[in-house]
Amino acid sequence: MPLVLVAYAAPLAFMARLSLPFPAVALGEGLSLGESWSRTRGSTWRLVGAFLTASLPVALVGYGLTFGLYYVLFDINILNPAHAAAATDYWWVTLLMSPVMYLPVALCLAIVAIAYRDLGSSPAAETAPGVHFAR
């Protein structure tokens, strides 16, 4: 179990450190990967914690709903490899559930935008109440 946590957390931390150029580009500003790495120093694990806190519950609900629909409607247990291949016949269930499944990604993007603003997008940037990523 510890190895699984490290295997998941390490790439997430790396992603957090390099995520700030994307909101910068969206705002027509420039920010290099090196600058992103520097600005997130000291805030990496807070960002990772925010990503997990915001997205993990939503992702678990989404997977639970999707797996439940497959089981209730078609008697397919997605966790059973022998049944998982049969799920491709019902691709439309996954399509219907896609808004729920992509919500965690949207939440993480919002967190990156807040982090970009709070970690110095401009000197006059106002921080969100109760949300701070220390420099």
PDB file of C-alpha atoms in Angstrom:
ATOM      1  CA  MET A   1       0.000   0.000   0.000  1.00  0.00           C
ATOM      2  CA  PRO A   2       2.748   2.568   0.732  1.00  0.00           C
ATOM      3  CA  LEU A   3       4.273   1.896  -2.678  1.00  0.00           C
ATOM      4  CA  VAL A   4       0.900   2.533  -4.333  1.00  0.00           C
ATOM      5  CA  LEU A   5       0.569   5.860  -2.504  1.00  0.00           C
ATOM      6  CA  VAL A   6       4.057   6.937  -3.561  1.00  0.00           C
ATOM      7  CA  ALA A   7       3.449   5.751  -7.119  1.00  0.00           C
ATOM      8  CA  TYR A   8       0.331   7.926  -7.277  1.00  0.00           C
ATOM      9  CA  ALA A   9       1.515  10.926  -5.248  1.00  0.00           C
ATOM     10  CA  ALA A  10       4.912  11.438  -6.909  1.00  0.00           C
ATOM     11  CA  PRO A  11       3.569  12.048 -10.447  1.00  0.00           C
ATOM     12  CA  LEU A  12       0.758  14.172  -8.982  1.00  0.00           C
ATOM     13  CA  ALA A  13       3.342  16.320  -7.171  1.00  0.00           C
ATOM     14  CA  PHE A  14       5.389  16.618 -10.364  1.00  0.00           C
ATOM     15  CA  MET A  15       2.251  17.649 -12.255  1.00  0.00           C
ATOM     16  CA  ALA A  16       1.419  20.236  -9.588  1.00  0.00           C
ATOM     17  CA  ARG A  17       4.880  21.777  -9.841  1.00  0.00           C
ATOM     18  CA  LEU A  18       4.586  22.152 -13.623  1.00  0.00           C
ATOM     19  CA  SER A  19       0.912  23.165 -13.889  1.00  0.00           C
ATOM     20  CA  LEU A  20       1.092  26.969 -13.668  1.00  0.00           C
ATOM     21  CA  PRO A  21       2.044  27.764 -17.298  1.00  0.00           C
ATOM     22  CA  PHE A  22      -1.378  26.595 -18.491  1.00  0.00           C
ATOM     23  CA  PRO A  23      -3.509  29.249 -16.760  1.00  0.00           C
ATOM     24  CA  ALA A  24      -0.811  31.787 -17.695  1.00  0.00           C
ATOM     25  CA  VAL A  25      -1.246  30.951 -21.382  1.00  0.00           C
ATOM     26  CA  ALA A  26      -5.035  31.127 -20.996  1.00  0.00           C
ATOM     27  CA  LEU A  27      -4.634  34.685 -19.668  1.00  0.00           C
ATOM     28  CA  GLY A  28      -2.258  35.671 -22.462  1.00  0.00           C
ATOM     29  CA  GLU A  29       0.737  35.748 -20.134  1.00  0.00           C
ATOM     30  CA  GLY A  30       3.958  33.808 -20.342  1.00  0.00           C
ATOM     31  CA  LEU A  31       5.350  31.520 -17.678  1.00  0.00           C
ATOM     32  CA  SER A  32       8.085  28.959 -18.207  1.00  0.00           C
ATOM     33  CA  LEU A  33       8.168  25.517 -16.661  1.00  0.00           C
ATOM     34  CA  GLY A  34      11.181  26.646 -14.615  1.00  0.00           C
ATOM     35  CA  GLU A  35       9.243  29.595 -13.230  1.00  0.00           C
ATOM     36  CA  SER A  36       6.343  27.297 -12.420  1.00  0.00           C
ATOM     37  CA  TRP A  37       8.726  24.967 -10.594  1.00  0.00           C
ATOM     38  CA  SER A  38      10.086  27.904  -8.581  1.00  0.00           C
ATOM     39  CA  ARG A  39       6.718  29.441  -7.727  1.00  0.00           C
ATOM     40  CA  THR A  40       5.284  26.179  -6.439  1.00  0.00           C
ATOM     41  CA  ARG A  41       8.241  25.474  -4.138  1.00  0.00           C
ATOM     42  CA  GLY A  42       6.791  25.101  -0.660  1.00  0.00           C
ATOM     43  CA  SER A  43       3.237  24.658  -1.951  1.00  0.00           C
ATOM     44  CA  THR A  44       3.537  21.350  -3.785  1.00  0.00           C
ATOM     45  CA  TRP A  45       1.944  19.127  -1.160  1.00  0.00           C
ATOM     46  CA  ARG A  46      -0.800  21.690  -0.469  1.00  0.00           C
ATOM     47  CA  LEU A  47      -1.629  21.586  -4.176  1.00  0.00           C
ATOM     48  CA  VAL A  48      -1.590  17.788  -4.204  1.00  0.00           C
ATOM     49  CA  GLY A  49      -3.823  17.770  -1.123  1.00  0.00           C
ATOM     50  CA  ALA A  50      -6.220  20.198  -2.768  1.00  0.00           C
ATOM     51  CA  PHE A  51      -6.324  18.080  -5.939  1.00  0.00           C
ATOM     52  CA  LEU A  52      -7.106  14.951  -3.953  1.00  0.00           C
ATOM     53  CA  THR A  53      -9.596  16.627  -1.624  1.00  0.00           C
ATOM     54  CA  ALA A  54     -11.550  18.124  -4.517  1.00  0.00           C
ATOM     55  CA  SER A  55     -11.378  15.328  -7.050  1.00  0.00           C
ATOM     56  CA  LEU A  56     -11.163  12.025  -5.220  1.00  0.00           C
ATOM     57  CA  PRO A  57     -14.686  12.029  -3.705  1.00  0.00           C
ATOM     58  CA  VAL A  58     -16.219  13.074  -7.029  1.00  0.00           C
ATOM     59  CA  ALA A  59     -14.213  10.442  -8.922  1.00  0.00           C
ATOM     60  CA  LEU A  60     -15.227   7.720  -6.468  1.00  0.00           C
ATOM     61  CA  VAL A  61     -18.901   8.658  -6.831  1.00  0.00           C
ATOM     62  CA  GLY A  62     -18.544   8.695 -10.621  1.00  0.00           C
ATOM     63  CA  TYR A  63     -16.889   5.285 -10.730  1.00  0.00           C
ATOM     64  CA  GLY A  64     -19.407   3.917  -8.254  1.00  0.00           C
ATOM     65  CA  LEU A  65     -22.314   5.136 -10.377  1.00  0.00           C
ATOM     66  CA  THR A  66     -20.797   3.798 -13.578  1.00  0.00           C
ATOM     67  CA  PHE A  67     -19.929   0.405 -12.105  1.00  0.00           C
ATOM     68  CA  GLY A  68     -23.370   0.255 -10.470  1.00  0.00           C
ATOM     69  CA  LEU A  69     -25.159   0.992 -13.745  1.00  0.00           C
ATOM     70  CA  TYR A  70     -23.248  -1.727 -15.538  1.00  0.00           C
ATOM     71  CA  TYR A  71     -24.078  -4.194 -12.779  1.00  0.00           C
ATOM     72  CA  VAL A  72     -27.766  -3.280 -12.362  1.00  0.00           C
ATOM     73  CA  LEU A  73     -28.605  -2.880 -16.042  1.00  0.00           C
ATOM     74  CA  PHE A  74     -26.456  -5.593 -17.633  1.00  0.00           C
ATOM     75  CA  ASP A  75     -25.203  -7.830 -14.792  1.00  0.00           C
ATOM     76  CA  ILE A  76     -21.612  -6.869 -15.658  1.00  0.00           C
ATOM     77  CA  ASN A  77     -19.076  -6.624 -12.850  1.00  0.00           C
ATOM     78  CA  ILE A  78     -16.448  -4.237 -14.243  1.00  0.00           C
ATOM     79  CA  LEU A  79     -13.979  -5.324 -11.560  1.00  0.00           C
ATOM     80  CA  ASN A  80     -14.032  -8.861 -12.953  1.00  0.00           C
ATOM     81  CA  PRO A  81     -11.667  -8.997 -15.967  1.00  0.00           C
ATOM     82  CA  ALA A  82     -13.816 -11.643 -17.649  1.00  0.00           C
ATOM     83  CA  HIS A  83     -16.825  -9.284 -17.522  1.00  0.00           C
ATOM     84  CA  ALA A  84     -14.972  -6.061 -18.293  1.00  0.00           C
ATOM     85  CA  ALA A  85     -14.649  -6.851 -21.997  1.00  0.00           C
ATOM     86  CA  ALA A  86     -18.450  -7.151 -22.251  1.00  0.00           C
ATOM     87  CA  ALA A  87     -18.769  -3.551 -21.093  1.00  0.00           C
ATOM     88  CA  THR A  88     -17.516  -2.328 -24.468  1.00  0.00           C
ATOM     89  CA  ASP A  89     -20.828  -3.430 -25.970  1.00  0.00           C
ATOM     90  CA  TYR A  90     -22.512  -0.828 -23.783  1.00  0.00           C
ATOM     91  CA  TRP A  91     -20.210   2.091 -24.584  1.00  0.00           C
ATOM     92  CA  TRP A  92     -23.124   4.493 -24.411  1.00  0.00           C
ATOM     93  CA  VAL A  93     -23.305   4.084 -20.608  1.00  0.00           C
ATOM     94  CA  THR A  94     -19.770   5.394 -20.334  1.00  0.00           C
ATOM     95  CA  LEU A  95     -20.665   8.214 -22.713  1.00  0.00           C
ATOM     96  CA  LEU A  96     -23.664   9.167 -20.562  1.00  0.00           C
ATOM     97  CA  MET A  97     -21.503   9.133 -17.439  1.00  0.00           C
ATOM     98  CA  SER A  98     -18.663  11.168 -18.984  1.00  0.00           C
ATOM     99  CA  PRO A  99     -19.782  14.520 -17.507  1.00  0.00           C
ATOM    100  CA  VAL A 100     -19.525  13.012 -14.030  1.00  0.00           C
ATOM    101  CA  MET A 101     -16.240  11.286 -14.824  1.00  0.00           C
ATOM    102  CA  TYR A 102     -14.587  14.488 -16.120  1.00  0.00           C
ATOM    103  CA  LEU A 103     -15.750  16.669 -13.237  1.00  0.00           C
ATOM    104  CA  PRO A 104     -12.627  15.823 -11.165  1.00  0.00           C
ATOM    105  CA  VAL A 105     -10.458  17.132 -14.003  1.00  0.00           C
ATOM    106  CA  ALA A 106     -12.435  20.377 -14.063  1.00  0.00           C
ATOM    107  CA  LEU A 107     -12.029  20.722 -10.297  1.00  0.00           C
ATOM    108  CA  CYS A 108      -8.264  20.262 -10.579  1.00  0.00           C
ATOM    109  CA  LEU A 109      -8.105  22.873 -13.339  1.00  0.00           C
ATOM    110  CA  ALA A 110      -9.936  25.327 -11.092  1.00  0.00           C
ATOM    111  CA  ILE A 111      -7.435  24.638  -8.302  1.00  0.00           C
ATOM    112  CA  VAL A 112      -4.532  25.287 -10.683  1.00  0.00           C
ATOM    113  CA  ALA A 113      -6.119  28.600 -11.727  1.00  0.00           C
ATOM    114  CA  ILE A 114      -6.494  29.645  -8.070  1.00  0.00           C
ATOM    115  CA  ALA A 115      -2.921  28.570  -7.360  1.00  0.00           C
ATOM    116  CA  TYR A 116      -1.661  30.572 -10.339  1.00  0.00           C
ATOM    117  CA  ARG A 117      -3.427  33.661  -9.065  1.00  0.00           C
ATOM    118  CA  ASP A 118      -2.257  33.159  -5.474  1.00  0.00           C
ATOM    119  CA  LEU A 119       1.339  32.304  -6.375  1.00  0.00           C
ATOM    120  CA  GLY A 120       1.988  35.562  -8.122  1.00  0.00           C
ATOM    121  CA  SER A 121       0.264  35.979 -11.455  1.00  0.00           C
ATOM    122  CA  SER A 122       0.400  39.704 -10.752  1.00  0.00           C
ATOM    123  CA  PRO A 123       1.275  41.832  -7.712  1.00  0.00           C
ATOM    124  CA  ALA A 124      -2.289  43.130  -7.459  1.00  0.00           C
ATOM    125  CA  ALA A 125      -3.864  39.685  -7.554  1.00  0.00           C
ATOM    126  CA  GLU A 126      -6.484  39.262  -4.888  1.00  0.00           C
ATOM    127  CA  THR A 127      -6.579  35.918  -3.121  1.00  0.00           C
ATOM    128  CA  ALA A 128      -9.752  33.944  -2.646  1.00  0.00           C
ATOM    129  CA  PRO A 129     -11.089  34.017   0.917  1.00  0.00           C
ATOM    130  CA  GLY A 130      -9.931  30.947   2.807  1.00  0.00           C
ATOM    131  CA  VAL A 131      -7.802  29.606  -0.070  1.00  0.00           C
ATOM    132  CA  HIS A 132      -4.081  30.335   0.137  1.00  0.00           C
ATOM    133  CA  PHE A 133      -1.061  28.648  -1.359  1.00  0.00           C
ATOM    134  CA  ALA A 134       1.911  30.070   0.555  1.00  0.00           C
ATOM    135  CA  ARG A 135       4.950  31.097  -1.450  1.00  0.00           C
TER     136      ARG A 135
END
